[in-house]
């Protein structure tokens, strides 16, 4: 039986980043992939967020050169109604202030992410792990763990081969054999996991540059929501739903309503888009990984989807897998150097990721997941939501300027009336949005306080600011963010 | 130009799914006695591997062709509340190939 310091199960981004960091730390490392070729079992979005330029800039420089790379600086929401008419488009912003939050080699990257096909990204990351000295074994399915006195000591393949290791790291995705067989958790509860069907389309790259540019899109309507991730020469159209609230629909029926939208069809015609592939995968989506249990066991660590790490707000998972993979490798190296891969020592992993930029993502996880479940994933609510967004845009610039149906002030009042009439139905989101106020920083709170205090002073000069300031501070409350 | 979007209403899922010809082994094990007939597996399966069988007292039935059709999402396993479905991935190197994932 071959023996390694660490055995990593899975060669997706999480597995490869773990393997690379483990090999760099001097550990004798093997990582196992069930498919013949790395990157041919994976159907994720796949978008890499701006934080990649902060955390893995040297990898991004290589990602930029991959064939399917598309730089992303914007996201547009296409809102449609029950007659498939386009109600409005909402877009993200882009300012120099925001851009400069992440600067790499003199260039602002704070608003710049990218999309990349997993069939491009995964082999790149696996190659980097191999270059660092890790051993990759493809066509190797793990079906069980080797246990000794409750501690995991290795894995067993479908061919009966045993591979021993001081620490096993599970990077084997949502349906993690390692997590289940080692007894850390059962399969994810239905409320903590979504099923995501997705169409891949081919498209003319030059026409995509003209029609879409550096943007992702989200289709929003009575059908709920569907993301459109745009690559160099194609795009993914996908949608998900939690299993506990899955309606009687077939998975493909989450997507067929978008195919009928004239604006979607026009976009497809304009860039010669053709359906190329149908894919489906399970995606963990929960308020906090602890919802599913521990992310470590005796001799085992869980990274990425296997640990339930995807972002509670937009379910991005690749970055989370890479960051947790790096932390897992560091903790594994420590455990091995001290000769103590016990459950008690590996607990350190949970403490480390909780304190990292990953852990910070879950502070409002409950509100984020709750907000989605009550809104974008509820078809009844989404009917009203579309109208609400429409009225909101009719009131916001440039809506009122271009409404010539009647006198302008009358038009504004018509829209305001409709907007107000929809407000009671929108109240379901208030309990999810209100607690997010706790996330406003002390510095921003202080600025808001001074704006209000200054405004009161201007209108009612007789009340001194030493009276109003403490009152406003009390009204705004304290930042609840740790 | 309309023909470019035509396949959006006439597509067949099987034309959009790819796999190799390595033997995947028996990777779904169905315990019919545990099935409570809820039909969740039949609803969630993207490629209709499960059907509800009147002949079997309203219990689920797994098509004998599942090895050639399964998309390996494990949705049926995730949905089944009575543990009637065991799912492990197909054998090493076998099964579905996602070309543009």
Coordinates of C-alpha atoms in Angstrom, one line a residue, chain A residues 15-458:
Chain A
X15 CA -8.3 19.9 -4.9
X16 CA -5.6 21.3 -7.2
X17 CA -5.0 24.4 -5.0
X18 CA -4.8 22.2 -1.9
X19 CA -2.4 19.9 -3.7
X20 CA -0.2 22.8 -4.9
X21 CA -0.1 24.4 -1.4
X22 CA 0.6 21.0 0.2
X23 CA 3.5 20.2 -2.2
X24 CA 4.9 23.7 -1.8
X25 CA 4.9 23.0 2.0
X26 CA 7.1 20.0 1.3
X27 CA 4.4 17.4 1.9
X28 CA 4.4 14.1 -0.1
X29 CA 1.1 14.8 -1.9
X30 CA -1.2 12.8 -4.2
X31 CA -4.5 14.1 -5.7
X32 CA -7.1 11.8 -7.3
X33 CA -9.5 12.6 -10.1
X34 CA -12.3 10.2 -11.1
X35 CA -12.4 11.4 -14.7
X36 CA -9.9 10.5 -17.5
X37 CA -9.0 14.2 -17.9
X38 CA -9.1 17.0 -15.3
X39 CA -12.0 19.4 -15.9
X40 CA -14.4 17.1 -17.9
X41 CA -16.9 16.4 -15.1
X42 CA -17.5 20.0 -14.0
X43 CA -20.5 22.2 -14.7
X44 CA -20.2 25.4 -12.7
X45 CA -20.9 29.0 -13.7
X46 CA -18.0 29.8 -13.9
X47 CA -17.1 33.3 -12.8
X48 CA -13.9 34.3 -11.0
X49 CA -14.6 37.4 -8.8
X50 CA -12.5 40.5 -8.4
X51 CA -10.9 39.1 -5.2
X52 CA -8.9 36.7 -7.5
X53 CA -6.7 39.7 -8.3
X54 CA -6.1 40.2 -4.6
X55 CA -5.6 36.6 -3.6
X56 CA -4.2 34.8 -6.6
X57 CA -2.9 37.5 -9.1
X58 CA -0.2 35.3 -10.5
X59 CA -2.8 32.7 -11.4
X60 CA -5.0 35.3 -13.0
X61 CA -2.2 36.4 -15.3
X62 CA -2.2 32.8 -16.6
X63 CA -6.0 32.6 -16.7
X64 CA -6.1 35.7 -18.9
X65 CA -4.3 33.7 -21.6
X66 CA -6.7 30.8 -21.6
X67 CA -8.8 30.5 -24.8
X68 CA -12.2 30.9 -23.1
X69 CA -11.3 33.9 -21.0
X70 CA -13.7 36.9 -21.0
X71 CA -13.0 39.9 -18.8
X72 CA -16.0 40.9 -16.7
X73 CA -16.6 44.4 -15.4
X74 CA -20.4 44.6 -15.3
X75 CA -23.6 42.6 -14.7
X76 CA -26.9 43.5 -16.3
X77 CA -30.3 42.4 -15.0
X78 CA -32.8 41.9 -17.7
X79 CA -36.3 42.1 -16.1
X80 CA -39.2 40.6 -18.1
X81 CA -42.9 40.2 -17.4
X82 CA -45.5 37.4 -17.8
X83 CA -45.8 38.3 -21.5
X84 CA -42.0 37.9 -21.9
X85 CA -41.7 41.7 -22.6
X86 CA -38.6 43.4 -21.4
X87 CA -39.6 45.7 -18.5
X88 CA -36.2 47.3 -17.8
X89 CA -32.5 46.6 -17.6
X90 CA -30.6 47.3 -14.4
X91 CA -26.8 47.4 -14.3
X92 CA -23.9 47.5 -11.9
X93 CA -21.7 50.6 -11.7
X94 CA -18.1 51.1 -12.5
X95 CA -16.1 53.9 -10.9
X96 CA -12.4 54.6 -10.5
X97 CA -12.9 54.7 -6.7
X98 CA -14.1 51.2 -6.7
X99 CA -11.7 50.0 -9.3
X100 CA -8.7 51.1 -7.2
X101 CA -9.7 48.9 -4.2
X102 CA -7.5 46.2 -5.7
X103 CA -4.4 47.4 -7.6
X104 CA -2.1 44.9 -9.3
X105 CA 0.9 46.0 -11.3
X106 CA -0.4 49.5 -11.4
X107 CA -3.8 48.6 -12.7
X108 CA -7.1 48.9 -10.9
X109 CA -8.8 45.5 -10.6
X110 CA -11.4 46.2 -8.0
X111 CA -14.3 45.9 -10.4
X112 CA -12.6 43.4 -12.8
X113 CA -13.4 39.7 -12.7
X114 CA -13.6 37.1 -15.5
X115 CA -15.5 34.1 -16.8
X116 CA -13.6 31.0 -17.7
X117 CA -14.7 27.5 -18.7
X118 CA -13.8 24.8 -16.2
X119 CA -12.4 22.7 -19.0
X120 CA -9.7 25.5 -19.3
X121 CA -9.3 26.5 -15.6
X122 CA -9.2 23.1 -14.0
X123 CA -6.3 21.7 -16.1
X124 CA -4.3 24.9 -15.5
X125 CA -4.6 24.6 -11.7
X126 CA -3.9 20.8 -11.8
X127 CA -0.7 21.5 -13.9
X128 CA 0.4 24.1 -11.3
X129 CA 0.0 21.5 -8.6
X130 CA 2.0 19.0 -10.5
X131 CA 4.7 21.6 -11.2
X132 CA 4.9 22.1 -7.5
X133 CA 5.6 18.4 -7.0
X134 CA 2.1 16.9 -6.3
X135 CA 1.3 13.6 -8.0
X136 CA -1.9 13.5 -10.0
X137 CA -3.8 10.3 -10.6
X138 CA -6.7 10.5 -13.1
X139 CA -9.3 7.8 -13.7
X140 CA -9.3 7.1 -10.0
X141 CA -12.7 6.9 -8.2
X142 CA -12.6 6.8 -4.5
X143 CA -15.4 4.8 -3.0
X144 CA -14.5 4.5 0.7
X145 CA -12.1 5.6 3.4
X146 CA -9.7 3.4 5.4
X147 CA -10.4 3.9 9.1
X148 CA -8.3 2.9 12.1
X149 CA -9.8 3.4 15.6
X150 CA -12.1 6.0 14.2
X151 CA -9.3 8.0 12.5
X152 CA -9.2 8.2 8.7
X153 CA -5.9 6.8 7.4
X154 CA -6.4 6.7 3.7
X155 CA -8.8 5.9 0.9
X156 CA -10.0 2.9 -1.2
X157 CA -10.6 3.1 -4.9
X158 CA -13.3 1.3 -7.0
X159 CA -10.7 -1.1 -8.1
X160 CA -10.0 -2.0 -4.5
X161 CA -6.6 -0.2 -4.3
X162 CA -5.8 1.3 -1.0
X163 CA -3.9 4.6 -0.7
X164 CA -2.7 5.5 2.8
X165 CA -2.2 9.1 4.0
X166 CA -1.7 10.9 7.3
X167 CA -4.4 13.3 6.3
X168 CA -7.2 13.0 3.7
X169 CA -8.6 16.2 2.2
X170 CA -12.0 16.0 0.6
X171 CA -12.3 18.2 -2.5
X172 CA -14.9 15.9 -4.0
X173 CA -17.8 18.2 -4.4
X174 CA -21.3 18.5 -3.2
X175 CA -21.8 14.7 -3.1
X176 CA -18.6 14.2 -1.1
X177 CA -18.0 10.5 -0.6
X178 CA -15.2 11.3 1.9
X179 CA -17.4 13.5 4.1
X180 CA -20.1 10.9 4.2
X181 CA -17.9 7.8 4.6
X182 CA -15.7 9.4 7.2
X183 CA -18.9 10.1 9.3
X184 CA -18.4 13.9 9.4
X185 CA -21.9 14.5 8.0
X186 CA -24.6 12.8 6.0
X187 CA -25.6 14.1 2.6
X188 CA -26.6 17.8 2.6
X189 CA -30.1 18.5 3.8
X190 CA -32.5 19.5 1.0
X191 CA -32.7 23.1 2.4
X192 CA -28.9 23.4 2.1
X193 CA -28.5 22.3 -1.5
X194 CA -29.7 23.4 -5.0
X195 CA -30.0 21.6 -8.3
X196 CA -28.7 23.6 -11.2
X197 CA -29.5 22.8 -14.8
X198 CA -27.5 24.8 -17.4
X199 CA -27.4 25.1 -21.2
X200 CA -24.1 25.9 -22.8
X201 CA -24.3 27.9 -26.0
X202 CA -21.6 28.5 -28.6
X203 CA -21.4 32.0 -30.1
X204 CA -19.3 34.1 -32.4
X205 CA -16.6 35.7 -30.2
X206 CA -16.4 39.0 -32.1
X207 CA -20.1 39.4 -32.1
X208 CA -20.2 38.6 -28.4
X209 CA -17.7 41.4 -27.8
X210 CA -20.0 43.8 -29.6
X211 CA -23.4 42.6 -28.2
X212 CA -22.4 41.7 -24.6
X213 CA -18.9 43.1 -24.0
X214 CA -17.4 42.6 -20.6
X215 CA -20.6 41.7 -18.8
X216 CA -22.6 38.9 -17.2
X217 CA -26.4 38.9 -17.4
X218 CA -29.2 37.8 -15.2
X219 CA -32.7 37.2 -16.6
X220 CA -35.3 38.1 -14.0
X221 CA -39.0 37.5 -14.3
X222 CA -42.0 35.4 -13.2
X223 CA -40.0 32.3 -14.0
X224 CA -37.6 33.5 -11.1
X225 CA -34.0 34.1 -12.2
X226 CA -31.5 32.6 -14.6
X227 CA -27.8 33.6 -14.9
X228 CA -26.0 34.1 -18.1
X229 CA -22.2 33.7 -17.7
X230 CA -20.4 34.9 -20.8
X231 CA -17.1 33.4 -22.0
X232 CA -14.9 34.2 -25.0
X233 CA -16.9 32.2 -27.5
X234 CA -20.0 31.0 -25.7
X235 CA -22.1 31.3 -22.6
X236 CA -23.9 29.4 -19.9
X237 CA -27.6 29.9 -19.2
X238 CA -28.4 28.3 -15.9
X239 CA -30.8 28.4 -13.0
X240 CA -31.1 26.7 -9.7
X241 CA -33.6 25.9 -6.9
X242 CA -33.4 24.5 -3.4
X243 CA -34.4 20.9 -3.2
X244 CA -36.8 21.5 -0.2
X245 CA -38.8 24.0 -2.2
X246 CA -38.6 22.3 -5.5
X247 CA -41.9 22.5 -7.3
X248 CA -43.3 19.9 -9.6
X249 CA -41.1 21.2 -12.5
X250 CA -38.6 19.3 -14.4
X251 CA -35.0 20.7 -14.2
X252 CA -35.0 21.8 -17.8
X253 CA -38.3 23.8 -17.2
X254 CA -36.3 26.2 -15.1
X255 CA -34.6 27.3 -18.3
X256 CA -37.2 26.9 -21.1
X257 CA -39.1 30.1 -20.2
X258 CA -36.0 32.2 -20.9
X259 CA -35.5 30.6 -24.3
X260 CA -38.9 32.0 -25.3
X261 CA -38.1 35.6 -24.4
X262 CA -37.8 37.7 -27.6
X263 CA -35.0 39.8 -26.1
X264 CA -33.1 36.6 -25.4
X265 CA -33.7 35.3 -28.9
X266 CA -32.6 38.6 -30.4
X267 CA -29.4 38.4 -28.5
X268 CA -28.8 34.9 -29.7
X269 CA -29.4 35.8 -33.3
X270 CA -27.1 38.9 -33.0
X271 CA -24.2 36.7 -31.9
X272 CA -24.9 33.5 -33.8
X273 CA -25.6 31.6 -30.6
X274 CA -26.4 27.9 -30.8
X275 CA -27.2 25.4 -28.0
X276 CA -24.2 23.2 -27.6
X277 CA -24.6 21.2 -24.3
X278 CA -26.9 20.5 -21.4
X279 CA -25.4 20.1 -18.0
X280 CA -26.7 19.7 -14.5
X281 CA -25.1 19.7 -11.0
X282 CA -25.8 19.9 -7.3
X283 CA -24.7 23.2 -5.7
X284 CA -24.6 23.6 -1.9
X285 CA -26.1 26.9 -0.9
X286 CA -26.5 27.6 2.8
X287 CA -26.2 30.4 5.4
X288 CA -23.1 28.9 7.0
X289 CA -21.1 25.7 6.4
X290 CA -21.8 24.7 10.0
X291 CA -25.4 24.2 8.9
X292 CA -24.3 20.9 7.5
X293 CA -21.9 19.9 10.3
X294 CA -18.2 20.2 10.9
X295 CA -15.7 20.8 8.1
X296 CA -13.1 18.6 9.7
X297 CA -12.9 15.1 11.2
X298 CA -10.3 12.7 12.6
X299 CA -7.6 12.8 9.9
X300 CA -9.9 14.6 7.4
X301 CA -10.5 18.1 6.2
X302 CA -13.3 19.2 3.8
X303 CA -12.7 22.0 1.3
X304 CA -14.9 23.8 -1.3
X305 CA -18.3 22.4 -2.1
X306 CA -17.6 19.3 0.0
X307 CA -17.5 21.5 3.0
X308 CA -20.6 23.6 2.0
X309 CA -18.5 26.7 1.3
X310 CA -20.2 28.4 -1.6
X311 CA -21.1 32.1 -1.0
X312 CA -24.5 32.5 0.7
X313 CA -25.2 35.6 -1.5
X314 CA -24.4 34.5 -5.0
X315 CA -23.3 30.9 -4.6
X316 CA -19.8 31.5 -6.1
X317 CA -17.8 28.5 -5.1
X318 CA -14.5 28.3 -7.0
X319 CA -12.7 31.0 -5.0
X320 CA -14.0 29.6 -1.7
X321 CA -12.7 26.2 -2.7
X322 CA -9.3 27.6 -3.6
X323 CA -9.0 29.7 -0.4
X324 CA -10.2 26.8 1.9
X325 CA -7.9 24.5 0.0
X326 CA -4.9 26.6 0.8
X327 CA -5.8 26.9 4.5
X328 CA -6.4 23.1 4.6
X329 CA -3.0 22.4 3.2
X330 CA -1.3 24.8 5.7
X331 CA -3.1 23.2 8.6
X332 CA -2.3 19.7 7.3
X333 CA 1.4 20.7 7.0
X334 CA 1.4 21.9 10.6
X335 CA -0.4 18.8 11.8
X336 CA 2.1 16.5 10.1
X337 CA 5.1 18.4 11.3
X338 CA 3.9 18.1 14.9
X339 CA 2.9 14.4 14.3
X340 CA -0.7 15.1 15.3
X341 CA -3.4 14.7 12.6
X342 CA -6.1 14.2 15.3
X343 CA -9.5 15.7 15.2
X344 CA -8.5 18.1 18.1
X345 CA -5.6 19.5 16.1
X346 CA -7.5 19.8 12.8
X347 CA -10.1 21.9 14.5
X348 CA -7.6 24.6 13.8
X349 CA -8.7 24.5 10.2
X350 CA -12.2 25.7 11.2
X351 CA -10.8 28.5 13.3
X352 CA -8.5 29.6 10.4
X353 CA -11.2 29.8 7.7
X354 CA -13.7 31.4 10.1
X355 CA -11.1 34.2 10.6
X356 CA -10.3 34.5 6.9
X357 CA -12.0 36.5 4.1
X358 CA -14.1 33.3 3.6
X359 CA -15.5 33.4 7.1
X360 CA -16.5 37.0 6.8
X361 CA -18.8 36.0 3.9
X362 CA -21.1 34.1 6.4
X363 CA -21.7 36.9 8.9
X364 CA -24.9 37.7 7.1
X365 CA -25.4 34.3 5.5
X366 CA -28.8 33.7 7.1
X367 CA -30.1 37.0 5.8
X368 CA -28.7 36.5 2.3
X369 CA -30.2 33.0 1.9
X370 CA -33.4 34.1 3.5
X371 CA -33.7 37.1 1.2
X372 CA -33.3 34.9 -1.9
X373 CA -35.7 32.2 -0.7
X374 CA -38.3 34.9 -0.1
X375 CA -37.7 36.7 -3.4
X376 CA -35.8 35.6 -6.5
X377 CA -36.5 31.9 -5.9
X378 CA -40.2 32.4 -5.2
X379 CA -42.2 32.5 -8.5
X380 CA -45.3 34.0 -6.8
X381 CA -43.3 36.9 -5.3
X382 CA -41.4 37.4 -8.6
X383 CA -44.5 38.4 -10.5
X384 CA -44.9 41.4 -8.2
X385 CA -41.2 41.9 -8.0
X386 CA -41.0 42.5 -11.8
X387 CA -43.7 45.1 -11.6
X388 CA -42.1 46.7 -8.6
X389 CA -38.7 47.0 -10.3
X390 CA -40.5 48.4 -13.4
X391 CA -42.2 51.1 -11.3
X392 CA -39.0 51.8 -9.4
X393 CA -37.2 52.5 -12.7
X394 CA -40.2 54.6 -14.0
X395 CA -39.6 56.8 -11.0
X396 CA -35.8 56.8 -11.1
X397 CA -33.8 58.7 -13.7
X398 CA -34.3 58.7 -16.7
X399 CA -37.8 57.2 -16.3
X400 CA -39.9 60.4 -15.6
X401 CA -38.1 62.4 -18.3
X402 CA -39.2 60.0 -21.0
X403 CA -42.8 59.3 -19.9
X404 CA -44.9 61.6 -22.2
X405 CA -48.2 59.8 -21.7
X406 CA -49.6 62.7 -19.8
X407 CA -48.2 65.8 -18.0
X408 CA -44.9 64.9 -16.4
X409 CA -46.0 65.5 -12.8
X410 CA -49.2 63.5 -13.5
X411 CA -47.0 60.7 -14.9
X412 CA -44.8 60.8 -11.9
X413 CA -47.8 60.6 -9.6
X414 CA -49.3 57.6 -11.6
X415 CA -46.0 55.7 -11.2
X416 CA -45.7 56.7 -7.6
X417 CA -49.2 55.5 -6.9
X418 CA -48.5 52.1 -8.5
X419 CA -45.2 51.9 -6.6
X420 CA -46.9 52.6 -3.3
X421 CA -49.7 50.1 -4.0
X422 CA -47.0 47.4 -4.5
X423 CA -45.1 48.2 -1.3
X424 CA -47.2 46.1 1.1
X425 CA -46.6 43.0 -1.1
X426 CA -42.9 43.8 -1.0
X427 CA -42.8 43.8 2.8
X428 CA -41.7 40.2 2.9
X429 CA -38.2 41.2 2.1
X430 CA -38.0 43.8 5.0
X431 CA -37.0 41.2 7.7
X432 CA -34.1 40.1 5.5
X433 CA -32.9 43.6 4.5
X434 CA -33.2 45.4 7.9
X435 CA -30.6 43.3 9.7
X436 CA -28.1 44.1 6.9
X437 CA -27.9 47.6 8.4
X438 CA -25.7 46.1 11.1
X439 CA -23.1 45.6 8.4
X440 CA -22.7 49.4 7.9
X441 CA -19.2 50.3 9.2
X442 CA -18.6 52.8 12.1
X443 CA -16.9 55.2 9.7
X444 CA -20.0 55.3 7.4
X445 CA -22.3 55.5 10.4
X446 CA -20.3 58.6 11.7
X447 CA -20.6 60.3 8.2
X448 CA -24.4 59.6 8.1
X449 CA -24.7 60.9 11.7
X450 CA -23.0 64.2 10.8
X451 CA -25.1 64.6 7.6
X452 CA -28.3 64.3 9.7
X453 CA -27.0 66.4 12.6
X454 CA -25.9 69.1 10.1
X455 CA -29.3 69.1 8.4
X456 CA -31.2 69.5 11.7
X457 CA -28.9 72.4 12.7
X458 CA -29.6 74.1 9.4

